[in-house]
């Protein structure tokens, strides 16, 4: 089945990419049991689950998605989802937080 071509949201891209060995294990897991948690979309881009999406695309698997809940701050969401999930150095965490807070939503005045 065809997985749609999606882009990674800049807030998601603020965090370092998953190491290739972990990504390979993720692909194996998705091949064995499928995607267990849908990706989260915001502004028609992948806000959470970029690696799940990439893995599904690589193996041609279905990739379910949901929209970010109305009223939820996308910055708070990505920080909660990614801030402690990854093995990042303190400087990587600081860089990601700065990049998240530098982001401007679509249509928001500067």
Backbone as CSV, one residue per row, in Angstrom:
resi,resn,N_x,N_y,N_z,CA_x,CA_y,CA_z,C_x,C_y,C_z
1,UNK,0.837,-1.178,0.000,0.000,0.000,0.000,0.879,1.238,0.000
2,UNK,0.374,2.322,-0.553,1.135,3.563,-0.699,1.025,4.403,0.566
3,UNK,2.168,4.759,1.137,2.220,5.652,2.299,2.346,7.067,1.748
4,UNK,1.527,8.019,2.227,1.596,9.375,1.671,2.942,10.036,1.961
5,UNK,3.337,10.922,1.044,4.568,11.689,1.236,4.276,12.844,2.184
6,UNK,4.902,12.828,3.346,4.701,13.866,4.345,6.029,14.528,4.666
7,UNK,5.943,15.707,5.254,7.137,16.417,5.704,7.203,16.405,7.220
8,UNK,8.409,16.525,7.728,8.624,16.611,9.173,8.381,18.047,9.608
9,UNK,7.604,18.216,10.660,7.341,19.555,11.187,8.632,20.106,11.792
10,UNK,8.886,21.413,11.660,10.103,21.991,12.240,10.251,21.737,13.745
11,UNK,9.147,21.661,14.472,9.250,21.368,15.907,9.764,19.954,16.154
12,UNK,9.367,19.030,15.320,9.874,17.662,15.422,11.351,17.614,15.048
13,UNK,11.715,18.388,14.028,13.093,18.402,13.540,14.055,19.080,14.514
14,UNK,13.536,19.725,15.551,14.400,20.360,16.550,15.187,19.329,17.347
15,UNK,14.734,18.092,17.341,15.376,17.033,18.120,16.267,16.194,17.226
16,UNK,17.384,15.684,17.762,18.307,14.880,16.953,17.636,13.633,16.387
17,UNK,18.112,13.239,15.227,17.595,12.032,14.579,17.951,10.792,15.393
18,UNK,17.137,9.774,15.248,17.366,8.492,15.901,18.597,7.832,15.274
19,UNK,19.486,7.274,16.097,20.641,6.558,15.533,20.185,5.421,14.608
20,UNK,20.993,5.145,13.606,20.622,4.167,12.576,20.327,2.783,13.154
21,UNK,21.064,2.361,14.185,20.803,1.038,14.760,19.415,0.984,15.405
22,UNK,19.013,2.059,16.095,17.680,2.111,16.692,16.605,2.173,15.613
23,UNK,16.892,2.922,14.533,15.934,3.021,13.435,15.723,1.654,12.784
24,UNK,16.787,0.908,12.638,16.684,-0.441,12.068,15.808,-1.339,12.956
25,UNK,15.983,-1.233,14.280,15.140,-2.012,15.200,13.682,-1.570,15.113
26,UNK,13.459,-0.266,14.945,12.093,0.238,14.800,11.439,-0.329,13.543
27,UNK,12.168,-0.345,12.431,11.623,-0.932,11.198,11.266,-2.402,11.410
28,UNK,12.154,-3.147,12.065,11.883,-4.559,12.341,10.612,-4.712,13.181
29,UNK,10.466,-3.880,14.184,9.288,-3.932,15.048,8.013,-3.638,14.258
30,UNK,8.064,-2.632,13.406,6.879,-2.285,12.617,6.550,-3.401,11.634
31,UNK,7.569,-4.034,11.074,7.314,-5.172,10.185,6.639,-6.310,10.941
32,UNK,7.045,-6.520,12.197,6.511,-7.631,12.991,5.124,-7.353,13.570
33,UNK,4.908,-6.153,14.124,3.639,-5.908,14.830,2.898,-4.651,14.363
34,UNK,3.441,-3.946,13.376,2.784,-2.745,12.868,3.029,-1.546,13.772
35,UNK,2.441,-0.431,13.403,2.569,0.807,14.187,1.595,0.716,15.351
36,UNK,2.096,0.863,16.560,1.256,0.765,17.754,0.706,2.110,18.211
37,UNK,1.399,3.199,17.860,0.964,4.544,18.225,0.930,5.385,16.956
38,UNK,-0.222,5.974,16.639,-0.304,6.764,15.411,0.609,7.985,15.471
39,UNK,1.047,8.439,14.307,1.812,9.673,14.254,0.850,10.832,14.512
40,UNK,1.383,11.947,14.994,0.573,13.131,15.293,0.904,14.201,14.266
41,UNK,-0.147,14.714,13.624,-0.010,15.718,12.581,-0.356,17.112,13.113
42,UNK,0.339,18.119,12.585,0.050,19.519,12.896,0.518,20.331,11.699
43,UNK,-0.321,21.232,11.224,-0.017,22.045,10.046,0.326,21.171,8.848
44,UNK,-0.342,20.049,8.719,-0.179,19.097,7.615,1.226,18.502,7.542
45,UNK,1.910,18.453,8.696,3.241,17.848,8.783,3.283,16.926,10.000
46,UNK,4.280,16.044,10.030,4.443,15.106,11.135,5.069,15.843,12.319
47,UNK,4.280,16.009,13.382,4.753,16.662,14.596,5.403,15.652,15.540
48,UNK,4.834,14.470,15.624,5.382,13.411,16.473,5.275,12.095,15.731
49,UNK,6.355,11.338,15.738,6.337,10.038,15.080,7.085,10.026,13.753
50,UNK,7.981,10.993,13.560,8.706,11.071,12.297,9.451,9.780,11.978
51,UNK,10.077,9.182,12.980,10.818,7.946,12.727,9.870,6.783,12.439
52,UNK,8.714,6.756,13.109,7.708,5.733,12.788,7.241,5.887,11.345
53,UNK,6.993,7.130,10.950,6.559,7.402,9.575,7.621,6.958,8.567
54,UNK,8.879,7.349,8.817,9.965,6.974,7.906,10.117,5.457,7.815
55,UNK,10.006,4.790,8.968,10.138,3.331,8.977,8.995,2.687,8.194
56,UNK,7.784,3.164,8.417,6.628,2.627,7.683,6.794,2.851,6.187
57,UNK,7.262,4.039,5.815,7.489,4.347,4.409,8.531,3.409,3.818
58,UNK,9.589,3.156,4.555,10.680,2.311,4.065,10.222,0.889,3.783
59,UNK,9.282,0.396,4.575,8.838,-0.991,4.384,7.483,-1.080,3.689
60,UNK,6.902,0.073,3.334,5.620,0.077,2.625,4.445,-0.274,3.512
61,UNK,4.557,-0.005,4.807,3.498,-0.327,5.761,2.541,0.847,5.943
62,UNK,1.335,0.540,6.388,0.363,1.567,6.731,0.877,2.376,7.917
63,UNK,0.544,3.668,7.938,1.001,4.533,9.024,-0.179,5.392,9.487
64,UNK,-0.894,4.939,10.516,-2.052,5.713,10.983,-1.623,7.050,11.575
65,UNK,-2.522,8.033,11.471,-2.211,9.354,12.004,-3.427,9.962,12.691
66,UNK,-3.147,10.902,13.579,-4.175,11.703,14.253,-3.702,13.153,14.220
67,UNK,-4.648,14.077,14.370,-4.314,15.495,14.450,-4.019,15.862,15.905
68,UNK,-3.146,16.842,16.103,-2.887,17.366,17.438,-4.201,17.896,17.996
69,UNK,-4.466,17.613,19.257,-5.703,18.077,19.891,-5.826,19.585,19.795
70,UNK,-7.023,20.062,19.469,-7.287,21.506,19.430,-6.942,22.128,20.770
71,UNK,-6.353,23.280,20.728,-6.030,24.004,21.951,-4.731,23.589,22.612
72,UNK,-4.128,22.489,22.158,-2.864,22.051,22.760,-1.722,22.829,22.120
73,UNK,-0.825,23.341,22.936,0.329,24.067,22.427,1.303,23.057,21.818
74,UNK,1.605,23.192,20.525,2.493,22.215,19.889,3.900,22.207,20.490
75,UNK,4.345,23.339,21.026,5.660,23.366,21.681,5.650,22.481,22.920
76,UNK,4.648,22.683,23.768,4.541,21.870,24.980,4.450,20.394,24.630
77,UNK,3.702,20.082,23.578,3.525,18.697,23.159,4.856,18.059,22.762
78,UNK,5.625,18.717,21.863,6.879,18.093,21.419,7.910,18.008,22.536
79,UNK,7.912,19.001,23.417,8.849,18.919,24.545,8.483,17.764,25.473
80,UNK,7.198,17.576,25.714,6.759,16.464,26.570,7.035,15.116,25.912
81,UNK,6.840,15.028,24.609,7.025,13.761,23.903,8.496,13.406,23.719
82,UNK,9.343,14.414,23.556,10.724,14.140,23.162,11.783,14.517,24.173
83,UNK,11.467,15.378,25.110,12.464,15.901,26.026,13.194,14.851,26.825
84,UNK,12.504,13.831,27.259,13.164,12.801,28.062,13.163,11.441,27.380
85,UNK,12.638,11.373,26.188,12.549,10.095,25.480,13.881,9.662,24.891
86,UNK,14.643,10.592,24.444,15.881,10.279,23.748,17.091,10.400,24.667
87,UNK,18.131,9.729,24.300,19.401,9.841,25.020,20.177,10.993,24.405
88,UNK,19.961,12.178,24.983,20.607,13.375,24.449,21.528,13.963,25.502
89,UNK,22.570,14.625,25.023,23.460,15.332,25.934,22.741,16.591,26.418
90,UNK,23.181,17.164,27.525,22.571,18.422,27.986,22.607,19.527,26.929
91,UNK,23.682,19.601,26.157,23.749,20.634,25.123,22.745,20.364,23.994
92,UNK,22.501,19.097,23.664,21.490,18.774,22.650,20.099,19.136,23.147
93,UNK,19.829,18.885,24.423,18.534,19.254,24.998,18.366,20.770,24.945
94,UNK,19.391,21.509,25.351,19.326,22.969,25.335,19.102,23.491,23.921
95,UNK,19.807,22.929,22.955,19.643,23.341,21.559,18.218,23.076,21.081
96,UNK,17.691,21.899,21.373,16.333,21.558,20.946,15.303,22.496,21.575
97,UNK,15.436,22.776,22.861,14.494,23.674,23.540,14.554,25.067,22.910
98,UNK,15.753,25.558,22.633,15.886,26.875,21.984,15.228,26.875,20.607
99,UNK,15.430,25.815,19.847,14.830,25.731,18.510,13.314,25.651,18.598
100,UNK,12.795,24.937,19.586,11.342,24.841,19.767,10.749,26.209,20.072
101,UNK,11.370,26.937,20.978,10.817,28.242,21.355,11.079,29.335,20.326
102,UNK,12.001,29.117,19.390,12.233,30.076,18.310,11.200,29.927,17.188
103,UNK,10.513,28.786,17.151,9.536,28.504,16.099,8.347,29.446,16.192
104,UNK,7.846,29.877,15.041,6.665,30.723,14.957,5.566,29.962,14.215
105,UNK,4.378,29.836,14.817,3.283,29.152,14.136,2.907,29.842,12.820
106,UNK,2.358,29.094,11.903,1.880,29.640,10.653,0.829,30.700,10.938
107,UNK,0.978,31.861,10.325,-0.021,32.922,10.489,0.146,33.764,11.730
108,UNK,1.107,33.440,12.580,1.305,34.192,13.805,2.128,35.446,13.515
109,UNK,1.704,36.618,14.004,2.504,37.820,13.775,3.881,37.680,14.412
110,UNK,4.866,38.307,13.802,6.238,38.245,14.329,6.409,39.148,15.511
